[in-house]
Short mmCIF file of C-alpha atoms and ligand atoms in Angstrom, two decimals:
data_model
loop_
_atom_site.label_atom_id
_atom_site.label_comp_id
_atom_site.label_asym_id
_atom_site.label_seq_id
_atom_site.Cartn_x
_atom_site.Cartn_y
_atom_site.Cartn_z
CA UNK A 49 193.33 207.54 162.52
CA UNK A 50 196.68 208.19 164.09
CA UNK A 51 198.85 210.86 162.52
CA UNK A 52 195.92 212.94 161.34
CA UNK A 53 194.57 213.16 164.90
CA UNK A 54 197.74 214.71 166.16
CA UNK A 55 198.55 216.92 163.20
CA UNK A 56 195.31 218.67 162.39
CA UNK A 57 196.18 221.10 159.67
CA UNK A 58 196.27 220.61 155.93
CA UNK A 59 196.16 222.99 152.99
CA UNK A 60 193.12 221.13 151.68
CA UNK A 61 190.73 219.24 153.95
CA UNK A 62 188.60 216.89 151.86
CA UNK A 63 185.33 215.70 153.38
CA UNK A 64 184.25 212.24 152.19
CA UNK A 65 186.02 209.23 150.67
CA UNK A 66 183.68 208.55 147.76
CA UNK A 67 184.72 208.83 144.10
CA UNK A 68 184.89 212.65 144.28
CA UNK A 69 186.97 212.86 147.46
CA UNK A 70 189.35 210.05 146.54
CA UNK A 71 190.04 211.23 142.99
CA UNK A 72 190.66 214.72 144.36
CA UNK A 73 192.91 213.33 147.11
CA UNK A 74 194.98 211.32 144.64
CA UNK A 75 195.41 214.24 142.24
CA UNK A 76 196.40 216.69 144.99
CA UNK A 77 198.77 214.19 146.55
CA UNK A 78 200.43 213.62 143.16
CA UNK A 79 200.86 217.36 142.70
CA UNK A 80 202.48 217.76 146.09
CA UNK A 81 199.56 219.60 147.70
CA UNK A 82 199.22 218.96 151.44
CA UNK A 83 195.78 217.39 151.94
CA UNK A 84 193.80 215.07 154.18
CA UNK A 85 190.59 213.08 153.62
CA UNK A 86 188.12 212.81 156.51
CA UNK A 87 185.57 210.00 156.17
CA UNK A 88 182.69 209.33 158.55
CA UNK A 89 182.43 205.61 157.78
CA UNK A 90 184.90 202.84 158.49
CA UNK A 91 187.15 201.60 155.71
CA UNK A 92 185.34 198.26 155.25
CA UNK A 93 182.04 200.03 154.76
CA UNK A 94 183.43 202.43 152.16
CA UNK A 95 185.01 199.57 150.21
CA UNK A 96 181.86 197.46 150.03
CA UNK A 97 179.15 200.07 149.36
CA UNK A 98 177.58 198.94 146.07
CA UNK A 99 176.14 201.77 143.98
CA UNK A 100 177.18 202.85 140.51
CA UNK A 101 178.63 200.65 137.83
CA UNK A 102 178.54 202.45 134.49
CA UNK A 103 181.57 204.61 133.83
CA UNK A 104 181.50 206.94 130.85
CA UNK A 105 184.36 206.99 128.34
CA UNK A 106 185.46 210.42 129.58
CA UNK A 107 185.60 209.16 133.16
CA UNK A 108 187.89 206.35 132.07
CA UNK A 109 190.06 208.87 130.20
CA UNK A 110 190.37 211.04 133.32
CA UNK A 111 191.30 208.05 135.47
CA UNK A 112 193.81 206.87 132.86
CA UNK A 113 195.34 210.31 132.52
CA UNK A 114 196.22 210.23 136.23
CA UNK A 115 197.27 206.59 136.52
CA UNK A 116 194.11 205.58 138.39
CA UNK A 117 192.62 203.17 135.87
CA UNK A 118 194.67 200.02 136.33
CA UNK A 119 191.94 198.03 138.10
CA UNK A 120 189.14 199.00 135.77
CA UNK A 121 191.32 198.28 132.73
CA UNK A 122 191.94 194.78 134.06
CA UNK A 123 188.50 193.91 135.44
CA UNK A 124 186.04 196.36 133.84
CA UNK A 125 183.79 195.17 131.03
CA UNK A 126 183.18 197.23 127.90
CA UNK A 127 179.48 197.79 127.39
CA UNK A 128 177.68 199.44 124.50
CA UNK A 129 174.17 198.08 124.04
CA UNK A 130 170.83 198.92 125.52
CA UNK A 131 167.51 197.30 124.81
CA UNK A 132 164.09 198.87 125.15
CA UNK A 133 161.10 196.61 125.71
CA UNK A 134 157.64 198.06 125.18
CA UNK A 135 154.15 196.89 124.25
CA UNK A 136 155.19 197.43 120.59
CA UNK A 137 158.10 194.99 120.82
CA UNK A 138 161.76 195.48 121.59
CA UNK A 139 164.65 197.26 119.91
CA UNK A 140 168.36 197.59 120.59
CA UNK A 141 170.72 200.51 120.27
CA UNK A 142 174.41 199.74 119.92
CA UNK A 143 175.66 203.14 120.96
CA UNK A 144 179.30 202.38 120.13
CA UNK A 145 178.18 202.80 116.51
CA UNK A 146 176.17 205.95 117.16
CA UNK A 147 176.93 209.50 118.29
CA UNK A 148 180.63 209.80 119.13
CA UNK A 149 181.05 206.02 119.03
CA UNK A 150 181.87 205.68 122.73
CA UNK A 151 181.22 202.89 125.23
CA UNK A 152 180.66 202.47 128.93
CA UNK A 153 182.98 200.50 131.16
CA UNK A 154 181.07 198.48 133.72
CA UNK A 155 183.07 198.51 136.94
CA UNK A 156 181.37 198.38 140.33
CA UNK A 157 181.79 201.63 142.29
CA UNK A 158 183.05 199.82 145.39
CA UNK A 159 185.93 198.38 143.35
CA UNK A 160 186.80 201.80 141.96
CA UNK A 161 186.69 203.25 145.47
CA UNK A 162 188.92 200.43 146.73
CA UNK A 163 191.44 201.07 143.94
CA UNK A 164 191.48 204.81 144.61
CA UNK A 165 191.87 204.29 148.34
CA UNK A 166 194.67 201.75 147.99
CA UNK A 167 196.52 204.02 145.61
CA UNK A 168 196.04 207.11 147.83
CA UNK A 169 197.49 205.31 150.84
CA UNK A 170 200.33 203.86 148.75
CA UNK A 171 201.48 207.35 147.71
CA UNK A 172 201.42 208.56 151.31
CA UNK A 173 197.93 210.08 151.43
CA UNK A 174 196.47 210.90 154.83
CA UNK A 175 192.98 209.68 155.59
CA UNK A 176 190.90 209.46 158.76
CA UNK A 177 188.19 206.83 158.84
CA UNK A 178 185.43 207.04 161.42
CA UNK A 179 185.91 210.81 161.49
CA UNK A 180 182.71 212.72 160.94
CA UNK A 181 182.84 216.34 159.86
CA UNK A 182 180.36 218.24 161.99
CA UNK A 183 180.62 221.72 160.49
CA UNK A 184 182.76 223.89 158.25
CA UNK A 185 183.48 227.17 160.01
CA UNK A 186 184.79 230.51 158.69
CA UNK A 187 184.40 229.47 155.06
CA UNK A 188 184.10 233.12 154.11
CA UNK A 189 187.68 233.72 155.28
CA UNK A 190 190.98 232.29 154.00
CA UNK A 191 191.40 230.28 157.24
CA UNK A 192 188.43 227.90 157.31
CA UNK A 193 188.24 225.05 159.79
CA UNK A 194 186.31 221.83 160.09
CA UNK A 195 184.99 220.59 163.41
CA UNK A 196 184.94 216.79 163.66
CA UNK A 197 184.16 213.98 166.02
CA UNK A 198 185.72 210.56 165.92
CA UNK A 199 184.00 207.20 166.30
CA UNK A 200 184.16 207.50 170.10
CA UNK A 201 182.55 210.93 169.99
CA UNK A 202 185.79 212.81 170.75
CA UNK A 203 185.72 216.29 169.18
CA UNK A 204 188.51 217.86 167.16
CA UNK A 205 189.22 220.66 164.71
CA UNK A 206 191.04 220.70 161.38
CA UNK A 207 192.44 223.97 160.08
CA UNK A 208 192.81 224.46 156.34
CA UNK A 209 193.32 226.90 153.52
CA UNK A 210 190.54 225.28 151.47
CA UNK A 211 187.81 222.74 152.25
CA UNK A 212 186.47 220.40 149.57
CA UNK A 213 182.95 219.19 150.37
CA UNK A 214 182.81 215.75 148.75
CA UNK A 215 180.58 214.31 151.47
CA UNK A 216 177.41 213.78 149.50
CA UNK A 217 173.96 215.15 149.72
CA UNK A 218 173.56 214.90 153.50
CA UNK A 219 177.09 215.88 154.42
CA UNK A 220 178.49 218.65 156.59
CA UNK A 221 179.55 220.84 153.63
CA UNK A 222 175.99 221.44 152.50
CA UNK A 223 174.77 221.87 156.06
CA UNK A 224 177.39 224.51 156.75
CA UNK A 225 176.39 226.84 153.94
CA UNK A 226 174.89 229.99 155.43
CA UNK A 227 171.28 230.61 154.40
CA UNK A 228 171.12 232.59 151.19
CA UNK A 229 174.76 231.98 150.19
CA UNK A 230 173.90 229.28 147.66
CA UNK A 231 170.70 228.62 145.75
CA UNK A 232 169.31 225.08 145.64
CA UNK A 233 167.40 224.06 142.52
CA UNK A 234 165.32 221.00 143.26
CA UNK A 235 162.94 218.77 141.33
CA UNK A 236 161.01 215.79 142.67
CA UNK A 237 160.17 213.64 139.67
CA UNK A 238 157.36 211.93 141.55
CA UNK A 239 158.71 208.47 140.72
CA UNK A 240 160.04 205.82 143.11
CA UNK A 241 162.23 202.83 142.31
CA UNK A 242 163.04 199.79 144.36
CA UNK A 243 166.72 199.30 143.57
CA UNK A 244 167.91 195.70 143.91
CA UNK A 245 171.17 193.81 143.72
CA UNK A 246 170.65 190.15 142.95
CA UNK A 247 173.04 187.24 143.17
CA UNK A 248 172.07 186.26 139.65
CA UNK A 249 173.93 186.39 136.34
CA UNK A 250 172.73 189.03 133.88
CA UNK A 251 169.70 187.94 131.88
CA UNK A 252 170.53 189.87 128.74
CA UNK A 253 173.76 191.16 127.21
CA UNK A 254 172.44 194.71 127.29
CA UNK A 255 171.08 197.28 129.67
CA UNK A 256 167.36 196.54 129.64
CA UNK A 257 164.71 199.26 129.95
CA UNK A 258 161.14 197.97 130.16
CA UNK A 259 158.32 200.42 129.66
CA UNK A 260 155.18 198.73 130.93
CA UNK A 261 151.70 199.81 131.93
CA UNK A 262 152.46 198.51 135.44
CA UNK A 263 155.52 200.74 135.62
CA UNK A 264 159.20 200.79 134.68
CA UNK A 265 161.66 197.92 135.19
CA UNK A 266 165.40 198.06 134.51
CA UNK A 267 168.18 195.50 134.18
CA UNK A 268 171.88 196.44 134.49
CA UNK A 269 174.73 193.96 134.53
CA UNK A 270 177.36 194.42 137.23
CA UNK A 271 179.47 191.24 137.12
CA UNK A 272 178.96 187.71 135.79
CA UNK A 273 177.30 186.79 139.11
CA UNK A 274 175.62 190.04 140.19
CA UNK A 275 172.91 192.03 138.44
CA UNK A 276 171.23 195.29 139.40
CA UNK A 277 167.52 195.63 138.83
CA UNK A 278 165.12 198.49 139.33
CA UNK A 279 161.37 198.16 139.63
CA UNK A 280 159.11 201.18 139.86
CA UNK A 281 156.93 201.10 142.95
CA UNK A 282 154.50 203.29 144.84
CA UNK A 283 155.95 206.27 146.71
CA UNK A 284 156.27 205.28 150.38
CA UNK A 285 157.01 201.60 149.69
CA UNK A 286 159.22 200.08 152.41
CA UNK A 287 162.37 198.38 151.09
CA UNK A 288 161.49 195.05 152.70
CA UNK A 289 157.81 195.00 151.87
CA UNK A 290 157.97 193.03 148.62
CA UNK A 291 158.71 189.30 148.91
CA UNK A 292 161.47 187.97 146.64
CA UNK A 293 158.82 186.06 144.70
CA UNK A 294 156.83 189.23 144.11
CA UNK A 295 159.96 191.06 142.98
CA UNK A 296 160.90 188.43 140.43
CA UNK A 297 157.32 187.93 139.20
CA UNK A 298 156.92 191.68 138.71
CA UNK A 299 160.30 192.01 136.98
CA UNK A 300 159.50 189.09 134.69
CA UNK A 301 156.13 190.57 133.81
CA UNK A 302 157.43 194.05 133.06
CA UNK A 303 160.55 192.79 131.23
CA UNK A 304 158.16 190.58 129.22
CA UNK A 305 159.91 187.37 130.13
CA UNK A 306 157.11 185.30 128.60
CA UNK A 307 158.01 186.72 125.16
CA UNK A 308 161.75 187.24 125.46
CA UNK A 309 162.80 184.59 127.96
CA UNK A 310 162.51 184.52 131.75
CA UNK A 311 165.03 186.32 133.94
CA UNK A 312 167.74 184.42 135.78
CA UNK A 313 166.53 184.56 139.36
CA UNK A 314 168.72 184.64 142.45
CA UNK A 315 168.91 185.87 146.00
CA UNK A 316 168.23 189.58 146.42
CA UNK A 317 171.17 190.83 148.49
CA UNK A 318 170.52 194.56 148.61
CA UNK A 319 167.37 196.67 148.43
CA UNK A 320 167.24 200.47 148.30
CA UNK A 321 164.20 202.65 147.84
CA UNK A 322 165.09 205.55 145.55
CA UNK A 323 162.74 208.51 145.22
CA UNK A 324 163.84 210.02 141.94
CA UNK A 325 164.72 213.60 142.60
CA UNK A 326 167.41 215.95 141.42
CA UNK A 327 169.05 219.02 142.80
CA UNK A 328 171.80 221.43 141.89
CA UNK A 329 173.50 223.94 144.15
CA UNK A 330 174.58 227.21 142.60
CA UNK A 331 177.32 228.42 142.87
CA UNK A 332 179.48 225.47 143.95
CA UNK A 333 181.65 227.67 146.11
CA UNK A 334 181.23 229.64 149.28
CA UNK A 335 184.51 231.43 149.99
CA UNK A 336 187.08 228.73 150.79
CA UNK A 337 184.55 225.88 150.65
CA UNK A 338 184.03 224.03 147.35
CA UNK A 339 181.37 221.42 146.60
CA UNK A 340 181.96 218.42 144.34
CA UNK A 341 180.11 215.20 143.43
CA UNK A 342 176.73 214.53 145.04
CA UNK A 343 177.34 217.43 147.44
CA UNK A 344 177.26 219.75 144.42
CA UNK A 345 174.26 218.22 142.75
CA UNK A 346 172.28 215.05 142.84
CA UNK A 347 171.36 213.50 139.50
CA UNK A 348 168.64 210.88 139.69
CA UNK A 349 170.13 207.48 138.76
CA UNK A 350 167.98 207.16 135.61
CA UNK A 351 170.93 208.00 133.39
CA UNK A 352 173.85 206.79 135.55
CA UNK A 353 175.65 210.12 135.70
CA UNK A 354 176.41 210.73 139.40
CA UNK A 355 179.74 208.96 139.81
CA UNK A 356 180.89 210.25 136.44
CA UNK A 357 180.17 213.84 137.37
CA UNK A 358 181.95 213.27 140.69
CA UNK A 359 185.18 212.20 138.93
CA UNK A 360 184.98 215.07 136.46
CA UNK A 361 184.43 217.69 139.18
CA UNK A 362 187.33 216.28 141.18
CA UNK A 363 189.69 216.71 138.25
CA UNK A 364 188.57 220.29 137.62
CA UNK A 365 188.80 221.16 141.33
CA UNK A 366 192.25 219.56 141.67
CA UNK A 367 193.56 221.73 138.85
CA UNK A 368 192.14 224.87 140.48
CA UNK A 369 193.45 224.07 143.96
CA UNK A 370 196.90 223.12 142.68
CA UNK A 371 197.23 226.34 140.66
CA UNK A 372 196.06 228.42 143.61
CA UNK A 373 198.28 226.77 146.21
CA UNK A 374 201.43 226.02 144.25
CA UNK A 375 201.43 228.69 141.53
CA UNK A 376 199.54 231.48 143.27
CA UNK A 377 197.13 231.57 140.34
CA UNK A 378 193.45 231.42 141.26
CA UNK A 379 191.94 231.72 137.75
CA UNK A 380 191.01 228.03 137.47
CA UNK A 381 189.62 227.97 141.00
CA UNK A 382 187.52 231.03 140.25
CA UNK A 383 186.16 229.30 137.13
CA UNK A 384 185.46 225.99 138.93
CA UNK A 385 181.80 226.54 139.72
CA UNK A 386 180.77 227.75 136.28
CA UNK A 387 182.72 225.00 134.50
CA UNK A 388 181.19 222.24 136.61
CA UNK A 389 177.68 223.62 136.50
CA UNK A 390 177.68 223.49 132.71
CA UNK A 391 178.34 219.72 132.86
CA UNK A 392 175.93 219.17 135.74
CA UNK A 393 173.01 220.88 134.00
CA UNK A 394 173.69 218.97 130.80
CA UNK A 395 173.57 215.69 132.72
CA UNK A 396 170.43 216.83 134.54
CA UNK A 397 168.72 217.62 131.26
CA UNK A 398 169.45 214.18 129.80
CA UNK A 399 168.50 212.45 133.03
CA UNK A 400 165.18 214.32 133.05
CA UNK A 401 164.58 213.30 129.44
CA UNK A 402 165.26 209.65 130.39
CA UNK A 403 162.81 209.86 133.28
CA UNK A 404 160.09 211.08 130.96
CA UNK A 405 160.96 208.40 128.44
CA UNK A 406 160.75 205.58 130.96
CA UNK A 407 157.81 206.66 133.13
CA UNK A 408 154.40 207.97 132.33
CA UNK A 409 151.46 209.10 134.41
CA UNK A 410 149.40 206.18 135.68
CA UNK A 411 145.96 207.84 135.54
CA UNK A 412 143.41 207.54 132.72
CA UNK A 413 142.44 211.21 132.72
CA UNK A 414 142.88 213.30 129.58
CA UNK A 415 146.26 214.80 130.55
CA UNK A 416 147.72 211.42 131.52
CA UNK A 417 146.60 209.87 128.24
CA UNK A 418 148.06 212.82 126.34
CA UNK A 419 151.43 212.48 128.06
CA UNK A 420 151.52 208.73 127.54
CA UNK A 421 150.87 209.24 123.83
CA UNK A 422 153.73 211.73 123.73
CA UNK A 423 155.95 209.18 125.41
CA UNK A 424 154.95 206.53 122.89
CA UNK A 425 155.85 208.88 120.08
CA UNK A 426 159.20 209.68 121.72
CA UNK A 427 160.09 205.97 121.94
CA UNK A 428 159.04 205.43 118.31
CA UNK A 429 161.28 208.30 117.28
CA UNK A 430 164.18 206.77 119.21
CA UNK A 431 163.55 203.42 117.49
CA UNK A 432 163.37 204.82 113.98
CA UNK A 433 165.31 208.08 113.72
CA UNK A 434 169.07 207.84 113.24
CA UNK A 435 169.62 211.44 114.29
CA UNK A 436 167.61 210.88 117.46
CA UNK A 437 169.72 207.78 118.17
CA UNK A 438 172.94 209.76 117.63
CA UNK A 439 171.74 212.41 120.08
CA UNK A 440 170.80 209.70 122.59
CA UNK A 441 174.17 207.95 122.30
CA UNK A 442 176.14 211.18 122.70
CA UNK A 443 174.36 212.05 125.92
CA UNK A 444 173.88 208.55 127.28
CA UNK A 445 177.58 207.72 127.37
CA UNK A 446 178.96 211.25 127.66
CA UNK A 447 179.55 213.54 130.60
P1 RFL B 1286 179.58 209.44 147.87
O1 RFL B 1286 179.98 208.28 147.05
O2 RFL B 1286 178.23 209.45 148.50
O3 RFL B 1286 180.68 209.65 148.98
C1 RFL B 1286 180.51 210.60 150.01
C2 RFL B 1286 181.28 210.14 151.21
O4 RFL B 1286 181.17 211.10 152.23
C3 RFL B 1286 181.00 210.43 153.48
N1 RFL B 1286 180.37 211.39 154.40
C4 RFL B 1286 181.05 212.06 155.36
N2 RFL B 1286 182.34 212.01 155.72
C5 RFL B 1286 182.72 212.82 156.74
N3 RFL B 1286 181.88 213.65 157.40
C6 RFL B 1286 180.57 213.71 157.06
N4 RFL B 1286 179.75 214.53 157.71
C7 RFL B 1286 180.11 212.88 156.00
N5 RFL B 1286 178.90 212.71 155.40
C8 RFL B 1286 179.09 211.81 154.43
C9 RFL B 1286 180.17 209.23 153.14
O5 RFL B 1286 180.29 208.19 154.11
C10 RFL B 1286 180.75 208.84 151.78
O6 RFL B 1286 181.80 207.91 151.92
O7 RFL B 1286 179.65 210.82 147.02
P2 RFL B 1286 180.56 211.22 145.74
O8 RFL B 1286 182.01 210.97 145.97
O9 RFL B 1286 180.10 212.57 145.41
O10 RFL B 1286 180.12 210.20 144.59
C11 RFL B 1286 178.82 210.22 144.06
C12 RFL B 1286 178.40 208.81 143.64
O11 RFL B 1286 178.60 207.91 144.72
C13 RFL B 1286 176.93 208.77 143.18
O12 RFL B 1286 176.65 209.90 142.38
C14 RFL B 1286 176.62 207.52 142.34
O13 RFL B 1286 176.68 206.37 143.14
C15 RFL B 1286 175.25 207.65 141.69
N6 RFL B 1286 174.86 206.40 141.00
C16 RFL B 1286 175.39 206.10 139.76
N7 RFL B 1286 176.26 206.97 139.16
C17 RFL B 1286 176.83 206.65 137.97
O14 RFL B 1286 177.61 207.47 137.44
N8 RFL B 1286 176.56 205.46 137.33
C18 RFL B 1286 175.71 204.52 137.86
O15 RFL B 1286 175.54 203.45 137.28
C19 RFL B 1286 175.06 204.85 139.12
N9 RFL B 1286 174.22 203.96 139.74
C20 RFL B 1286 174.00 205.48 141.64
C21 RFL B 1286 173.70 204.26 140.98
C22 RFL B 1286 173.44 205.77 142.89
C23 RFL B 1286 172.57 204.86 143.48
N10 RFL B 1286 171.98 205.19 144.73
C24 RFL B 1286 172.82 205.64 145.81
C25 RFL B 1286 170.66 205.72 144.69
C26 RFL B 1286 172.86 203.34 141.58
C27 RFL B 1286 172.28 203.64 142.85
C28 RFL B 1286 171.36 202.63 143.50
#
């Protein structure tokens, strides 16, 4: 960082250069709002961090509306089919013909982040890499500040009119909220996934969800050479503890490769252990500090909503900040929290439904057997009921 170290004021200080922070930065910059993005990591790290891939139709519309969709239009792949594999056989849902008839665009998050970053810098956006926000101070006044330290540990302070906390679940924005100012709703779903990226072409032309007595397995295409897999594992499993052979054997077994064709194997290049939990902060504002994206609420990745909610929140927040700063009208900013929370809870509800569709209790006690029979009935309903399929499609691809 050069200029931003010497000039440490901005009307809006944005913490975090993920999808939320970068969409917000681009929109504010386009509106002529003075802003800066502070990002703890180095640029190369931000541009190569592989996470999400499924963008909802509304996310694409938002990005298009603001001229941020050029890369995903060129390189993203339309996607509209998912396949469920169970002990009763398999069935496919083409959700572009169900619900509102919408599709996903598969576009790796790191490419979206790279596009947003390149565009932000091209239009003169200010960003500091290797700058960690330590705390947000005086958020209950109209002169908040952010204390920072750079990669060499040198401290600094940014003064602002508003601070946008887009720095994820473990960021400084959440940490700076005074006790009792915001309520945190939390749910641990008691399920753990080993998330994998494999240097292997997709094995089916659909998102694959395998419901198996040994646990869940999932298949999600990313590119023609890279596929994301998930395999449910015991809580407490270390990311490196399964050999590649065990991973592929287990995936093949649960995806029922013997019946439907073996998976294309390849080198596993990334492993992440994900304990499925969800949280929502309420309200998403404390004075001059606003929360967006994962900082506002964490949706378990079962329904691929996190990045989509981040983009949506950024658009809503940009509108509120622009009105407040340039038109002296704070109505949209005052409505920000309630508007976003309505979307967040809707996504949480669907994600929770997906978790209960894809995972059942492992025990053989009466309650476990009861819940597994309920789950079986739920899957049968999804396979056979058109109205259930319409409901699924609307929520699966919508945000
Ligand atoms: P990000 O992307 O985490 O960015 C936050 C940024 O803040 C920085 N940061 C700080 N900077 C300064 N000071 C500090 N103190 C800081 N602390 C943190 C971080 O370095 C980072 O750059 O949050 P954002 O923008 O809210 O975006 C959220 C999404 O990244 C997330 O919800 C999704 O990746 C979730 N997710 C998925 N979402 C989807 O919509 N579709 C998917 O297909 C999908 N797949 C996934 C996923 C998440 C996964 N993980 C992480 C469990 C697959 C996986 C494996």
